[in-house]
Amino acid sequence: MVSPGKNMKILVTGGAGFIGANFLNLLVPRHPEHLFVNLDALTYAANPRSLAGLEGRANYAFVRVDLVDFEAVRATFAKHQPEVVVHFAAESHVDRSIAGPRPFLRTNIEGTFNLLEACREAWKPGQGLLHHVSTDEVYGSLGAEGLFTEETKYDPSSPYSASKAASDHLVRAWGRTFGIPVKITNCSNNYGPLQFPEKLIPLMIQNLLERKPLPVYGKGENVRDWLFVGDHCEAIWTVVLRGKPGETYNIGGRSEQRNIDVVKQLCAIVAQETGASETELFGLVTYVKDRPGHDLRYAIDASKIERELGWQPQETFASGMRKTVRWYLGNQDWVASVRTGEYRKWIEQNYGSR
Ligand code: NAD
Ligand code: DAU
């Protein structure tokens, strides 16, 4: 069991991706008493530049390991002896899971299985903590009314969400059968700095800056519940420290938006920040073929984590979107770096043999 205040060795998987990097950038400087080991395979979605501020810190280490490689995962456990695991690593993009589901099943299911087996080998029953970071997409789609609660039946639509649902089931099963203390959080759509520009918000920001068409799926009427990434990271840390083992907590921003309204707001903010014409920018909207199996609406009832653990989002959608646009405007070199082949070459040169 985790006792707050004690020095902890924390293994963070997927810490070079969007949410994992925001989590480490927030917590490593704030908690010099804990050691954070970042295990990441450095897929296309990762960017070590996102973690540049942590280099040289005594309480931070990076290991390039693929979760699908069980021996490498075991070796990481043997070397670093983590007491807490926060599991972010996943293939995370729904459209990619439709184009090619295999890596999703391998990383999200087999990778999670390997991690659970490493925990089982390393910890006696009741020892340690595995916090599994999951998604509201496991619950499927809502109609016009209602909210996802922790009791909502699983009903995933895409290969991505089916693989995340499977990983949630594995985590619960290893908790019940082998006595591994586990916690699961299911969160709504995140946005903010360091998000790979394939997801709706950073893709639209980039296309606006480059005056490219803004591809809106279907009629743009699908609804997502948006949460600023920093609020998600604080929620995960709250659950790591104070959540009850065996429990699930839904996390969301009470910030439902239709996709077309998100795009409209981005046009307005980019226009204000760059002096462009909002009407000209909105003219870039192009309605394109819908995503197959596209869930209509997600909305989270986050009252359990609010009531039991006192977590509340700090950012409004308007303030979070403004921060996000400003971050992308100020970090075009980061965007360029994740989009070029040069970047992949650099990863292989720098991390190929680690
Ligand atoms: P991301 O795609 O930005 O990053 C994923 C990270 O995992 C990358 O650094 C990648 O290199 C690493 N990774 C992938 N396969 C790996 C493997 N086999 N072994 C080791 N590392 C591997 O993802 P994200 O958006 O930061 O999401 C993080 C987690 O949060 C995921 O589990 C996702 O399902 C969940 N989640 C995301 C959102 C969201 O809106 N982005 C919302 C709710 C939950
Ligand atoms: O709900 C949590 C999930 O949110 C996470 O588990 C996933 O990892 C994360 O990718 C995200 O999934 P979505 O499919 O909701 O995110 P995405 O940014 O791909 O799409 C958001 C909405 O915007 C969705 O309704 C599809 C639509 N869309 C997306 C893209 C990329 C467009 O209309 N045009 C686009 O080009």
Coordinates of C-alpha atoms and ligand atoms in Angstrom, one line a residue:
M1 CA 0.0 0.0 0.0
V2 CA 1.1 3.5 -0.7
S3 CA 1.6 5.8 2.3
P4 CA 1.8 9.4 1.3
G5 CA 4.9 11.2 2.6
K6 CA 7.1 8.1 2.2
N7 CA 9.8 8.2 -0.5
M8 CA 8.4 6.1 -3.4
K9 CA 9.9 4.5 -6.5
I10 CA 7.4 5.2 -9.2
L11 CA 7.5 3.5 -12.6
V12 CA 5.6 5.6 -15.1
T13 CA 4.9 3.8 -18.4
G14 CA 4.3 5.9 -21.6
G15 CA 5.9 9.0 -19.9
A16 CA 7.1 10.4 -23.3
G17 CA 3.6 10.7 -24.7
F18 CA 1.1 13.5 -24.3
I19 CA -0.4 12.9 -20.8
G20 CA 2.6 11.0 -19.4
A21 CA 5.0 13.8 -20.2
N22 CA 2.6 16.4 -18.7
F23 CA 2.4 14.2 -15.6
L24 CA 6.1 13.9 -15.2
N25 CA 6.8 17.6 -15.9
L26 CA 4.3 18.4 -13.1
L27 CA 5.4 15.9 -10.5
V28 CA 9.1 15.3 -10.9
P29 CA 10.1 18.9 -9.8
R30 CA 7.3 19.0 -7.2
H31 CA 8.4 15.7 -5.5
P32 CA 12.2 15.4 -5.2
E33 CA 11.6 12.8 -2.5
H34 CA 10.2 10.3 -5.0
L35 CA 12.1 8.6 -7.8
F36 CA 10.3 8.6 -11.2
V37 CA 11.4 6.0 -13.8
N38 CA 9.9 6.6 -17.2
L39 CA 9.5 3.4 -19.3
D40 CA 8.6 4.2 -22.9
A41 CA 9.1 2.5 -26.2
L42 CA 9.4 5.9 -28.0
T43 CA 6.8 5.2 -30.7
Y44 CA 5.8 7.8 -33.2
A45 CA 3.6 9.4 -30.5
A46 CA 6.5 10.0 -28.1
N47 CA 8.8 13.0 -28.0
P48 CA 11.8 13.0 -25.7
R49 CA 11.9 16.8 -26.2
S50 CA 8.7 17.0 -24.2
L51 CA 10.9 15.9 -21.2
A52 CA 13.9 18.2 -21.8
G53 CA 13.3 20.1 -18.5
L54 CA 13.8 16.9 -16.5
E55 CA 17.2 15.9 -17.9
G56 CA 19.8 15.7 -15.2
R57 CA 17.4 15.7 -12.3
A58 CA 18.4 13.2 -9.6
N59 CA 14.9 11.9 -9.1
Y60 CA 14.2 11.1 -12.8
A61 CA 15.4 8.2 -15.1
F62 CA 14.4 7.1 -18.6
V63 CA 14.4 3.6 -20.0
R64 CA 13.5 2.7 -23.5
V65 CA 11.5 -0.5 -23.2
D66 CA 8.7 -2.0 -25.2
L67 CA 6.0 -3.4 -22.9
V68 CA 5.5 -6.2 -25.4
D69 CA 9.0 -7.4 -24.5
F70 CA 8.4 -9.2 -21.2
E71 CA 12.0 -9.9 -20.4
A72 CA 12.8 -6.2 -20.8
V73 CA 9.9 -5.3 -18.5
R74 CA 11.1 -7.8 -15.9
A75 CA 14.7 -6.4 -16.1
T76 CA 13.3 -2.9 -15.5
F77 CA 11.5 -4.1 -12.4
A78 CA 14.6 -6.0 -11.2
K79 CA 16.8 -2.9 -11.7
H80 CA 14.5 -0.2 -10.3
Q81 CA 12.2 -2.1 -7.9
P82 CA 9.2 0.1 -8.3
E83 CA 6.6 0.2 -5.5
V84 CA 4.1 2.1 -7.6
V85 CA 3.3 1.8 -11.3
V86 CA 1.3 4.5 -13.2
H87 CA 0.4 3.0 -16.5
F88 CA -0.1 5.4 -19.3
A89 CA 1.6 3.6 -22.2
A90 CA -0.9 2.7 -25.0
E91 CA -1.7 3.1 -28.6
S92 CA -4.2 5.9 -28.2
H93 CA -5.5 7.2 -31.5
V94 CA -9.0 5.8 -32.6
D95 CA -8.5 6.5 -36.4
R96 CA -5.2 4.6 -36.4
S97 CA -6.9 1.7 -34.6
I98 CA -9.4 1.5 -37.5
A99 CA -6.7 1.7 -40.1
G100 CA -4.6 -1.0 -38.3
P101 CA -5.7 -2.6 -35.1
R102 CA -2.8 -5.0 -34.4
P103 CA -0.4 -2.6 -32.5
F104 CA -3.4 -1.7 -30.3
L105 CA -4.0 -5.3 -29.3
R106 CA -0.3 -5.9 -28.7
T107 CA 0.5 -2.8 -26.7
N108 CA -2.8 -2.2 -24.9
I109 CA -3.7 -5.8 -24.1
E110 CA -0.4 -7.8 -24.2
G111 CA 1.6 -4.9 -22.9
T112 CA -0.7 -4.5 -19.9
F113 CA -0.7 -8.2 -19.3
N114 CA 3.1 -8.2 -19.2
L115 CA 3.1 -5.3 -16.8
L116 CA 0.7 -7.1 -14.5
E117 CA 2.8 -10.2 -14.6
A118 CA 5.9 -8.2 -13.7
C119 CA 4.0 -6.7 -10.8
R120 CA 2.8 -10.2 -9.7
E121 CA 6.4 -11.5 -9.7
A122 CA 7.8 -8.5 -7.9
W123 CA 5.2 -7.9 -5.2
K124 CA 3.7 -10.1 -2.6
P125 CA -0.2 -10.0 -2.5
G126 CA -1.3 -6.7 -1.0
Q127 CA 2.1 -5.0 -1.8
G128 CA 2.6 -2.2 -4.3
L129 CA 0.1 -0.3 -6.4
L130 CA -0.7 -0.4 -10.1
H131 CA -2.7 2.7 -11.3
H132 CA -4.2 2.0 -14.7
V133 CA -4.9 5.1 -16.8
S134 CA -8.0 4.4 -19.0
T135 CA -10.6 6.1 -21.0
D136 CA -14.3 6.8 -21.0
E137 CA -14.5 5.2 -24.5
V138 CA -14.8 1.8 -22.8
Y139 CA -18.5 2.8 -22.0
G140 CA -19.4 3.2 -25.7
S141 CA -21.7 6.0 -26.8
L142 CA -24.4 8.0 -25.0
G143 CA -27.5 9.4 -26.7
A144 CA -28.6 13.0 -26.1
E145 CA -29.1 12.4 -22.4
G146 CA -27.3 10.9 -19.5
L147 CA -23.7 10.6 -18.1
F148 CA -21.2 7.7 -17.8
T149 CA -20.8 6.6 -14.1
E150 CA -18.4 4.0 -12.7
E151 CA -21.3 1.5 -13.0
T152 CA -22.0 2.1 -16.7
K153 CA -21.8 -1.2 -18.6
Y154 CA -18.8 -1.6 -20.9
D155 CA -19.8 -1.3 -24.6
P156 CA -16.7 -0.3 -26.7
S157 CA -17.1 0.7 -30.3
S158 CA -13.6 0.9 -31.8
P159 CA -10.6 -1.4 -31.8
Y160 CA -8.9 1.2 -29.6
S161 CA -11.7 1.3 -27.0
A162 CA -12.1 -2.5 -27.2
S163 CA -8.4 -2.9 -26.4
K164 CA -8.6 -0.5 -23.5
A165 CA -11.7 -2.3 -22.2
A166 CA -9.8 -5.5 -22.3
S167 CA -6.9 -4.0 -20.4
D168 CA -9.3 -2.7 -17.7
H169 CA -10.7 -6.2 -17.3
L170 CA -7.2 -7.7 -17.0
V171 CA -6.2 -5.1 -14.4
R172 CA -9.3 -5.9 -12.3
A173 CA -8.8 -9.6 -12.7
W174 CA -5.2 -9.4 -11.5
G175 CA -6.4 -7.4 -8.6
R176 CA -9.1 -9.8 -7.5
T177 CA -7.2 -13.1 -8.3
F178 CA -3.6 -12.3 -7.4
G179 CA -4.1 -9.6 -4.7
I180 CA -2.3 -6.8 -6.6
P181 CA -3.6 -3.4 -5.3
V182 CA -5.0 -1.8 -8.4
K183 CA -6.8 1.5 -9.2
I184 CA -8.4 2.5 -12.5
T185 CA -9.3 5.9 -13.8
N186 CA -11.5 6.4 -16.9
C187 CA -11.1 9.9 -18.3
S188 CA -12.7 12.0 -21.0
N189 CA -10.9 13.7 -23.9
N190 CA -7.8 15.6 -22.9
Y191 CA -6.3 18.6 -24.6
G192 CA -3.3 20.9 -23.9
P193 CA 0.4 21.2 -24.6
L194 CA 2.5 18.3 -26.0
Q195 CA -0.4 16.5 -27.8
F196 CA 0.6 14.8 -31.0
P197 CA -1.0 16.8 -33.9
E198 CA -3.2 13.9 -35.1
K199 CA -5.9 14.5 -32.4
L200 CA -8.7 16.9 -33.1
I201 CA -7.6 20.1 -31.2
P202 CA -3.8 20.2 -32.1
L203 CA -4.6 19.0 -35.7
M204 CA -7.1 21.9 -36.1
I205 CA -4.6 24.4 -34.6
Q206 CA -1.9 23.3 -36.9
N207 CA -4.1 23.4 -40.0
L208 CA -5.4 26.8 -39.0
L209 CA -1.8 28.1 -38.7
E210 CA -0.9 26.5 -42.1
R211 CA -4.3 27.6 -43.7
K212 CA -5.1 24.0 -44.6
P213 CA -8.6 22.5 -44.7
L214 CA -10.2 21.7 -41.3
P215 CA -11.5 18.1 -41.7
V216 CA -14.7 17.8 -39.6
Y217 CA -16.1 14.2 -39.5
G218 CA -19.8 13.8 -40.5
K219 CA -21.8 16.9 -39.5
G220 CA -19.6 17.9 -36.6
E221 CA -22.3 17.1 -34.2
N222 CA -20.5 14.5 -32.1
V223 CA -20.0 15.6 -28.5
R224 CA -16.9 15.1 -26.4
D225 CA -16.4 16.1 -22.8
W226 CA -13.0 18.0 -22.7
L227 CA -10.6 18.2 -19.8
F228 CA -7.3 20.2 -19.7
V229 CA -4.4 17.7 -19.4
G230 CA -3.0 19.3 -16.2
D231 CA -6.4 18.7 -14.5
H232 CA -6.2 15.0 -15.5
C233 CA -2.7 14.7 -14.2
E234 CA -3.7 16.2 -10.8
A235 CA -6.7 13.8 -10.7
I236 CA -4.4 10.7 -11.3
W237 CA -2.0 11.8 -8.6
T238 CA -4.9 12.4 -6.2
V239 CA -6.1 8.8 -6.9
V240 CA -2.6 7.4 -6.6
L241 CA -2.2 9.0 -3.1
R242 CA -5.7 8.8 -1.7
G243 CA -7.9 6.6 -3.9
K244 CA -9.1 3.2 -2.5
P245 CA -7.4 0.1 -4.0
G246 CA -9.8 -1.9 -6.1
E247 CA -11.8 1.2 -7.0
T248 CA -12.6 2.9 -10.3
Y249 CA -12.9 6.7 -10.6
N250 CA -14.3 8.6 -13.6
I251 CA -12.6 11.8 -14.5
G252 CA -14.1 14.6 -16.6
G253 CA -14.4 18.3 -17.1
R254 CA -18.2 18.8 -17.2
S255 CA -17.4 20.5 -20.5
E256 CA -19.4 19.0 -23.3
Q257 CA -18.8 20.5 -26.7
R258 CA -19.9 19.5 -30.2
N259 CA -16.9 19.1 -32.5
I260 CA -18.0 21.9 -34.8
D261 CA -18.2 24.3 -31.8
V262 CA -14.7 23.3 -30.7
V263 CA -13.5 24.2 -34.2
K264 CA -15.4 27.5 -34.2
Q265 CA -13.8 28.4 -30.9
L266 CA -10.4 27.5 -32.1
C267 CA -10.9 29.8 -35.2
A268 CA -11.8 32.7 -32.9
I269 CA -8.8 32.2 -30.6
V270 CA -6.3 31.7 -33.4
A271 CA -7.8 34.8 -35.1
Q272 CA -7.4 36.9 -31.9
E273 CA -3.9 35.6 -31.2
T274 CA -2.5 36.0 -34.8
G275 CA -4.6 38.9 -36.2
A276 CA -6.1 36.7 -38.9
S277 CA -9.7 37.0 -40.0
E278 CA -12.0 34.6 -38.1
T279 CA -14.4 34.4 -41.0
E280 CA -11.5 33.4 -43.4
L281 CA -10.3 30.8 -40.9
F282 CA -13.8 29.3 -40.4
G283 CA -14.1 29.1 -44.2
L284 CA -11.4 26.3 -44.0
V285 CA -14.0 23.9 -42.4
T286 CA -14.5 20.9 -44.7
Y287 CA -17.0 18.3 -43.8
V288 CA -15.5 14.8 -44.6
K289 CA -16.6 11.2 -44.5
D290 CA -17.6 10.1 -41.0
R291 CA -15.4 7.8 -38.8
P292 CA -16.8 4.3 -38.9
G293 CA -18.5 3.4 -35.6
H294 CA -18.2 7.0 -34.5
D295 CA -19.5 7.4 -30.9
L296 CA -22.1 10.2 -30.8
R297 CA -21.6 11.6 -27.3
Y298 CA -19.3 11.1 -24.3
A299 CA -20.1 12.8 -20.9
I300 CA -18.7 11.9 -17.6
D301 CA -20.2 12.0 -14.1
A302 CA -17.1 12.8 -12.0
S303 CA -19.0 13.2 -8.8
K304 CA -17.3 10.2 -7.1
I305 CA -13.7 11.6 -7.3
E306 CA -15.1 15.1 -6.5
R307 CA -17.0 13.9 -3.4
E308 CA -14.6 11.2 -2.1
L309 CA -11.2 12.7 -2.9
G310 CA -12.0 16.4 -3.3
W311 CA -10.6 16.8 -6.8
Q312 CA -12.0 19.5 -9.1
P313 CA -10.8 20.7 -12.5
Q314 CA -9.1 24.1 -12.2
E315 CA -9.2 25.1 -15.9
T316 CA -12.3 26.2 -17.8
F317 CA -12.6 25.2 -21.5
A318 CA -12.0 28.8 -22.5
S319 CA -8.9 29.3 -20.4
G320 CA -7.5 25.9 -21.3
M321 CA -8.1 26.4 -25.0
R322 CA -6.4 29.8 -24.9
K323 CA -3.3 28.3 -23.1
T324 CA -3.2 25.4 -25.6
V325 CA -3.3 27.7 -28.7
R326 CA -0.6 29.9 -27.2
W327 CA 1.5 26.8 -26.4
Y328 CA 1.3 25.6 -30.1
L329 CA 2.0 29.1 -31.4
G330 CA 5.1 29.3 -29.2
N331 CA 6.3 25.7 -29.9
Q332 CA 6.2 25.3 -33.7
D333 CA 9.7 23.7 -33.5
W334 CA 8.3 20.9 -31.3
V335 CA 5.5 20.3 -33.8
A336 CA 8.0 20.3 -36.7
S337 CA 10.2 17.8 -34.8
V338 CA 7.4 15.3 -34.3
R339 CA 6.4 15.5 -37.9
T340 CA 9.7 14.9 -39.7
G341 CA 11.6 11.8 -40.7
E342 CA 14.7 13.5 -39.2
Y343 CA 13.1 13.1 -35.8
R344 CA 12.7 9.4 -36.2
K345 CA 16.3 9.2 -37.3
W346 CA 17.4 11.2 -34.3
I347 CA 15.4 8.8 -32.0
E348 CA 17.2 5.8 -33.4
Q349 CA 20.6 7.4 -33.2
N350 CA 20.0 8.6 -29.6
Y351 CA 18.0 5.8 -28.1
G352 CA 18.5 2.9 -30.5
S353 CA 20.9 1.0 -28.3
R354 CA 19.5 1.9 -24.9
Ligands
NAD1 P1 0.0 9.1 -26.5 O1 -0.3 8.3 -27.7 O2 0.3 10.5 -26.6 O3 1.3 8.5 -25.8 C1 1.5 7.1 -25.6 C2 2.9 6.8 -25.1 O4 3.0 5.4 -24.8 C3 4.0 7.2 -26.1 O5 5.0 7.8 -25.4 C4 4.4 5.8 -26.6 O6 5.8 5.8 -27.0 C5 4.2 4.9 -25.4 N1 4.0 3.5 -25.9 C6 3.2 3.1 -26.9 N2 3.3 1.7 -27.0 C7 4.2 1.3 -26.1 C8 4.8 0.1 -25.7 N3 4.5 -1.0 -26.4 N4 5.7 0.0 -24.7 C9 6.1 1.2 -24.1 N5 5.6 2.4 -24.4 C10 4.7 2.5 -25.4 O7 -1.1 8.8 -25.5 P2 -1.8 9.8 -24.4 O8 -2.9 10.6 -25.1 O9 -0.8 10.5 -23.6 O10 -2.6 8.7 -23.5 C11 -2.0 8.1 -22.4 C12 -3.0 7.2 -21.7 O11 -4.1 7.9 -21.3 C13 -3.4 6.0 -22.7 O12 -3.5 4.9 -21.9 C14 -4.8 6.5 -23.1 O13 -5.6 5.4 -23.4 C15 -5.3 7.2 -21.9 N6 -6.3 8.3 -22.1 C16 -6.0 9.3 -23.1 C17 -6.9 10.3 -23.2 C18 -6.7 11.4 -24.2 O14 -7.6 12.2 -24.5 N7 -5.5 11.5 -24.9 C19 -8.1 10.3 -22.5 C20 -8.3 9.3 -21.5 C21 -7.4 8.3 -21.3
DAU2 O1 -12.5 10.1 -24.7 C1 -11.2 9.8 -24.4 C2 -10.5 9.5 -25.7 O2 -10.3 10.8 -26.4 C3 -9.1 8.9 -25.5 O3 -9.2 7.7 -24.9 C4 -8.3 8.8 -26.8 O4 -7.0 8.3 -26.6 C5 -8.3 10.1 -27.5 O5 -7.6 10.0 -28.7 C6 -9.6 10.7 -27.6 O6 -10.4 10.0 -28.6 P1 -11.3 10.7 -29.7 O7 -11.6 9.8 -30.8 O8 -12.5 11.3 -29.0 O9 -10.3 11.9 -30.1 P2 -10.0 12.6 -31.5 O10 -9.2 13.8 -31.2 O11 -9.5 11.6 -32.5 O12 -11.4 13.0 -32.0 C7 -12.3 13.9 -31.2 C8 -13.5 14.1 -32.0 O13 -13.3 14.9 -33.2 C9 -14.2 12.8 -32.5 O14 -15.6 12.9 -32.5 C10 -13.7 12.7 -34.0 C11 -13.6 14.1 -34.4 N1 -12.6 14.4 -35.4 C12 -11.3 14.0 -35.1 C13 -10.3 14.2 -36.0 C14 -8.9 13.8 -35.8 C15 -12.8 15.2 -36.5 O15 -14.0 15.6 -36.7 N2 -11.8 15.4 -37.4 C16 -10.6 15.0 -37.2 O16 -9.7 15.3 -38.1

